[in-house]
Tab-separated table of C-alpha atoms in Angstrom:
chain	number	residue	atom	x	y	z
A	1	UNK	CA	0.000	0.000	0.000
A	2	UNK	CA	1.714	2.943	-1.094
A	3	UNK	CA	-1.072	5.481	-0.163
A	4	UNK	CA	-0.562	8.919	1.097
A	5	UNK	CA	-3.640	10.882	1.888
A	6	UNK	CA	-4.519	14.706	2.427
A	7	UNK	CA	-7.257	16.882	3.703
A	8	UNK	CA	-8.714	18.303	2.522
A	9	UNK	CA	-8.308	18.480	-1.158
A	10	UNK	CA	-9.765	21.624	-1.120
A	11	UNK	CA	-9.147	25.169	0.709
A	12	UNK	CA	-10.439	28.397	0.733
A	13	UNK	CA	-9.459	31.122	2.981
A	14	UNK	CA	-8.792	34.570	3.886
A	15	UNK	CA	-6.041	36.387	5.015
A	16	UNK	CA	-7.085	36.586	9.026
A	17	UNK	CA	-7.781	32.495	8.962
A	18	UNK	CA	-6.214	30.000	10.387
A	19	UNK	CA	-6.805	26.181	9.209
A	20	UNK	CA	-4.846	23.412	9.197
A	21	UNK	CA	-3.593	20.827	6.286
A	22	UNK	CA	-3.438	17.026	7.313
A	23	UNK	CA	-1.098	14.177	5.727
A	24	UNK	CA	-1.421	10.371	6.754
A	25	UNK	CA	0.443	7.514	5.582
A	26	UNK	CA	0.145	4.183	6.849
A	27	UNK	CA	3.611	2.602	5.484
A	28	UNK	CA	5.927	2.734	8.350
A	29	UNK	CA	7.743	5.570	6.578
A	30	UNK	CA	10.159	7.786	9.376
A	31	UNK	CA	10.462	10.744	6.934
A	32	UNK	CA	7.297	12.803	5.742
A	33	UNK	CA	7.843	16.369	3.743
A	34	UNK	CA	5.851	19.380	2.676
A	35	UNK	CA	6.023	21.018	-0.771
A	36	UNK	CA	4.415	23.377	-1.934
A	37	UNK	CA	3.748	23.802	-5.915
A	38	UNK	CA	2.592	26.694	-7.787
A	39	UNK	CA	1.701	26.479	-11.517
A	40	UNK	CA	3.335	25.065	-14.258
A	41	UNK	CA	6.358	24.821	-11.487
A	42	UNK	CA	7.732	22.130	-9.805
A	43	UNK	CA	7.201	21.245	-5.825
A	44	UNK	CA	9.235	23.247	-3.644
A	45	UNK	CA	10.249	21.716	-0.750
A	46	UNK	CA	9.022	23.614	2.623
A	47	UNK	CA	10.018	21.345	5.358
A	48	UNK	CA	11.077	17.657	6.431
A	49	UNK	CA	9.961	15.571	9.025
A	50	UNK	CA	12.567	12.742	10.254
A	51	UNK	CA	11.572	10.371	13.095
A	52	UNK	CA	9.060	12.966	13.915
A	53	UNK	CA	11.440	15.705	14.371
A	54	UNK	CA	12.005	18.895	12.229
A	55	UNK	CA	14.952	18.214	10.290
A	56	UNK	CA	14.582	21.032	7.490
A	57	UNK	CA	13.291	23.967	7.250
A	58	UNK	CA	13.991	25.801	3.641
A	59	UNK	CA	13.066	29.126	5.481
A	60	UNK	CA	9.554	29.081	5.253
A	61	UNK	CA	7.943	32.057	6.301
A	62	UNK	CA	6.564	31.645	10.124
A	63	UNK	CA	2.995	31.771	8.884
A	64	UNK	CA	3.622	28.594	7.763
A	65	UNK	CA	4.042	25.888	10.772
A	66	UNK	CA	4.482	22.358	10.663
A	67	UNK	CA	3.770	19.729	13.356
A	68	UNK	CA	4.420	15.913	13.364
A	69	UNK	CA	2.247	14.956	16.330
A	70	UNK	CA	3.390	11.526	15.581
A	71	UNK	CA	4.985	8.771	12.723
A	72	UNK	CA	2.024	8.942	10.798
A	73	UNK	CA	0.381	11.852	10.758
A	74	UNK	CA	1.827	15.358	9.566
A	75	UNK	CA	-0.096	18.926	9.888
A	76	UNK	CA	0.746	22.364	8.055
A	77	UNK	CA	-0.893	25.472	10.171
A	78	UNK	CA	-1.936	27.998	8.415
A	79	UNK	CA	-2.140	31.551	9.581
A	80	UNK	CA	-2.714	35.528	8.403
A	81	UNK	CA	-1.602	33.740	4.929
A	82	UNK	CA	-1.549	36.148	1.576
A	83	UNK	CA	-2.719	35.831	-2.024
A	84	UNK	CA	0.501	34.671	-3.019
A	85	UNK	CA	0.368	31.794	-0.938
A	86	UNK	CA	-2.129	30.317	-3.045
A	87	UNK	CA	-1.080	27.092	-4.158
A	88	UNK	CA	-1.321	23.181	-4.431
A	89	UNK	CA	0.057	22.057	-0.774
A	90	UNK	CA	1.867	18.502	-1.382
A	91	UNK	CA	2.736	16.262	1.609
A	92	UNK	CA	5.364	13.560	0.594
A	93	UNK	CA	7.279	10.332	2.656
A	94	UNK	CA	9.966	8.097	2.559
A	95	UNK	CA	11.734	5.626	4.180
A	96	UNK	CA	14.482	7.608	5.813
A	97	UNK	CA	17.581	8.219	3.172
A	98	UNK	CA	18.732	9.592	-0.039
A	99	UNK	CA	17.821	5.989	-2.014
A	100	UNK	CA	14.220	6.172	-0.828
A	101	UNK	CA	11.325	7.167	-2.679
A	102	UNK	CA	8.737	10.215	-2.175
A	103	UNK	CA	5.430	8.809	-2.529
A	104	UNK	CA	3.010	11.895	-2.660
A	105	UNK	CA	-0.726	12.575	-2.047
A	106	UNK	CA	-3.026	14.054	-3.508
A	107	UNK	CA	-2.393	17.455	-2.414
A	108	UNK	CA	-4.734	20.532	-0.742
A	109	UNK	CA	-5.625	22.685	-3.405
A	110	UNK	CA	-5.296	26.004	-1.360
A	111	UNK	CA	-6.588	29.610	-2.548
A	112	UNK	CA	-6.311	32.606	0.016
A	113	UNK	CA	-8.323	35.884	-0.680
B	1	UNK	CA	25.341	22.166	-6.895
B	2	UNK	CA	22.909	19.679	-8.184
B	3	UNK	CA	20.282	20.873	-10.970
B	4	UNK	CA	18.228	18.903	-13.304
B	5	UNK	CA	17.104	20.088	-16.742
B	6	UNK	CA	14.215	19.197	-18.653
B	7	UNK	CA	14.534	21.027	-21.513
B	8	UNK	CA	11.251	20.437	-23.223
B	9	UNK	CA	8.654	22.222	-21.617
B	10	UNK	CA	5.761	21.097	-23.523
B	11	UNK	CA	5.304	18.426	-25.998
B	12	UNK	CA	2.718	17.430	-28.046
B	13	UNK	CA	2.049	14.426	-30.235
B	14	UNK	CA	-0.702	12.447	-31.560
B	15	UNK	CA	-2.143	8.929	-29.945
B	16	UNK	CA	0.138	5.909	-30.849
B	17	UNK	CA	3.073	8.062	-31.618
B	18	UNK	CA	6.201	6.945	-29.491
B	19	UNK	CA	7.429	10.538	-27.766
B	20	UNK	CA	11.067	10.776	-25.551
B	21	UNK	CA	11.016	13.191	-22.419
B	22	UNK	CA	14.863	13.750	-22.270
B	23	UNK	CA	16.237	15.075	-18.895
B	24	UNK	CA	19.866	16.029	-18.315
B	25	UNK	CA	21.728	16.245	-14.352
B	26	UNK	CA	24.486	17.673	-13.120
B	27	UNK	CA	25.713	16.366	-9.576
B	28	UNK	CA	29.608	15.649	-8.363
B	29	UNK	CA	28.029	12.979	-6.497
B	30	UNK	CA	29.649	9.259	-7.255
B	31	UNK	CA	26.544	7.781	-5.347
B	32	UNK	CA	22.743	9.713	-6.358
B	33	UNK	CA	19.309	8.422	-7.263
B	34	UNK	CA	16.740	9.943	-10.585
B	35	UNK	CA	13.404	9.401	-10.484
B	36	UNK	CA	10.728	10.062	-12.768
B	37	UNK	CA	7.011	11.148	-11.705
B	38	UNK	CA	3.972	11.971	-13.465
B	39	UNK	CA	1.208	14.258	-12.555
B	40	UNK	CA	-1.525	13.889	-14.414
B	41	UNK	CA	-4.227	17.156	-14.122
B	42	UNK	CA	-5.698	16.119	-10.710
B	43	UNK	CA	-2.476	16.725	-8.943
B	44	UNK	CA	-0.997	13.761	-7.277
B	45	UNK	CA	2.662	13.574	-7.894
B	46	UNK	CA	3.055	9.203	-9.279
B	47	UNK	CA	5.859	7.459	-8.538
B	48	UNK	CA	7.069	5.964	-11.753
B	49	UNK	CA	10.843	4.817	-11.429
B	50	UNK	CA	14.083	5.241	-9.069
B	51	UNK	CA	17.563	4.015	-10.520
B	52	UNK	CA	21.010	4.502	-8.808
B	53	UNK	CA	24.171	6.057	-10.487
B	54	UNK	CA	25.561	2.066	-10.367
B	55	UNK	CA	22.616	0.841	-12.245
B	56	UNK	CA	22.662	1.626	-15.698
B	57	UNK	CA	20.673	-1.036	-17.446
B	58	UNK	CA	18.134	0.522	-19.239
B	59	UNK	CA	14.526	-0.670	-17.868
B	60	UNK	CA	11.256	-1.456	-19.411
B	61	UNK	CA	7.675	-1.667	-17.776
B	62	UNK	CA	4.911	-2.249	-20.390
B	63	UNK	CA	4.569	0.970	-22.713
B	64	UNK	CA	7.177	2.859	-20.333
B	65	UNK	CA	10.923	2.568	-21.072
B	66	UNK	CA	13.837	4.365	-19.899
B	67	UNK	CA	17.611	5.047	-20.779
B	68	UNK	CA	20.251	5.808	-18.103
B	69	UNK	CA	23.812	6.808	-19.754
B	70	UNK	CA	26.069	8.584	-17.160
B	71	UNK	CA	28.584	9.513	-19.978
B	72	UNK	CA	25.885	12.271	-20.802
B	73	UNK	CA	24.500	12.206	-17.219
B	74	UNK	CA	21.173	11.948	-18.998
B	75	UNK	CA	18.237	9.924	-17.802
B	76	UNK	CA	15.579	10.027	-20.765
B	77	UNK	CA	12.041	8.263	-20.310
B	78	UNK	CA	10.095	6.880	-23.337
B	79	UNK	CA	6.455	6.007	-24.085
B	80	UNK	CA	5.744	3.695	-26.912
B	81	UNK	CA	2.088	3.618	-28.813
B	82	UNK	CA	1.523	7.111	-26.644
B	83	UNK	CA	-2.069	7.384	-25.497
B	84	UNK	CA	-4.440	10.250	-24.160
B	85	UNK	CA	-4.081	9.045	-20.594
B	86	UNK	CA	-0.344	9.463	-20.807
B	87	UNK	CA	-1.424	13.449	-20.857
B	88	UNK	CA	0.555	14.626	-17.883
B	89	UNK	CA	3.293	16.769	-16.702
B	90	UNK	CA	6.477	14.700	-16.217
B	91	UNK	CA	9.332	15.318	-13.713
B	92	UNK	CA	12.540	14.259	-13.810
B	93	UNK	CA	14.167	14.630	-9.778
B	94	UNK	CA	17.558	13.567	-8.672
B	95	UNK	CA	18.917	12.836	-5.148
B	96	UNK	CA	22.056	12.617	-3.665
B	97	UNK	CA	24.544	11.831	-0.302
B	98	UNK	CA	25.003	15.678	-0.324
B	99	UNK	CA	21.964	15.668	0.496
B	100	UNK	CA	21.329	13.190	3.597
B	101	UNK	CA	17.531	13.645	4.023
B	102	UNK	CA	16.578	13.024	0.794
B	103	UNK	CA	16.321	16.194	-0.783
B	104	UNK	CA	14.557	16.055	-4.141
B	105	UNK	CA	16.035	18.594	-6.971
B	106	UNK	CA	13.213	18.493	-9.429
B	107	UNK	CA	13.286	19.557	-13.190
B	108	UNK	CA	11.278	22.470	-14.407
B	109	UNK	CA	8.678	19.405	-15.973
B	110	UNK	CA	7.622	18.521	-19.397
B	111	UNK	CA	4.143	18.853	-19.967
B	112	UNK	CA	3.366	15.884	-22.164
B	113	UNK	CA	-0.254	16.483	-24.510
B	114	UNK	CA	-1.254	13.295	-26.557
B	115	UNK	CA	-4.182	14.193	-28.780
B	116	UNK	CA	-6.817	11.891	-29.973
């Protein structure tokens, strides 16, 4: 079962919000990842989660907050985002290491007003 | 500094015609992993292949075929008999010891349009 899922798929909100994104994956992976991907552009990678500890953070803005609560599960909080924000949110994981591959899910489809 | 180039940015062919996606790396790794994903319109990034720098047999799955030559650090994927489905964009990544967590360095993409 190589199944990563997301919620939601969709996401609108405004500038004063705060929500949260949510990534689950049930393969025994130790390294989960946020990208974010605007259009007709690759991902970008935002952050990376290794044995449930913050292990990158490619100097996200702090609007932007991750939390692994535990090997599973992964959450992006969202807060006082802006227009240009708006994107397709893409959690990714691993097993832990360079060889390993991303499996990705579906992705949050996120628009901020 | 690692960088992968995908120098077609949009292709577009007819059903049943065979198309190449070429994509070229640059790392001073000895030891690195490409990949190739597809994401079709909906979103989801899918896995399609990982092959390490010591692996350069060229591999085959059904209509999907790849080519791995290190003398022109290029890793170029192939679909034979292309059909509508195969509408996507493609992306080449690479991944490397330099980078220990597994740090993807993604091509720009190929946006692949197979026409009825």
């Amino acid at each position: 079962d190589t199944e990563v899922t997301q919620t939601p798929k969709h996401l609108v909100m405004g500038m004063t919000n705060k929500k949260s994104l949510k990534c689950e994956q049930h393969m025994g992976h130790r390294a989960m990842y946020w990208y974010k991907q605007k259009a007709k552009k690759p991902p970008e990678l935002m952050f990376v989660y290794s044995y449930e500890k913050l292990s990158i953070n490619e100097s996200v803005p702090s609007r932007f907050s991750p939390e692994c609560p535990n090997s599973s599960l992964l959450n992006l909080h969202l807060h006082a985002l802006q227009p240009e924000d708006s994107a397709l949110y893409l959690c990714a994981s691993s097993q832990e290491g360079v060889r390993e591959t991303q499996y990705f899910g579906p992705g949050t489809r996120l628009l901020v007003l | 500094a690692q960088k992968v180039t995908q120098a077609q940015t949009e292709i577009s062919v007819v059903e049943k015609e065979d198309v190449t996606l070429d994509c070229v790396y640059e790392t001073r790794d000895t030891t690195y992993y490409l990949f190739w994903y597809k994401q079709p319109p909906s979103g989801e990034l899918v896995f399609l292949i990982r092959r390490n720098s010591f692996d350069e047999q060229n591999e085959i799955s059904g209509r999907y075929s790849w080519n791995f030559q290190k003398s022109t650090s290029s890793f170029n994927f192939t679909i034979t008999a292309s059909q509508v489905v195969d509408s996507a964009v493609y992306f080449c990544a690479l991944s490397g010891p330099a980078s220990n967590t597994g740090k993807l360095i993604f091509g720009q993409g190929t946006t692949l349009q197979v026409k009825p």
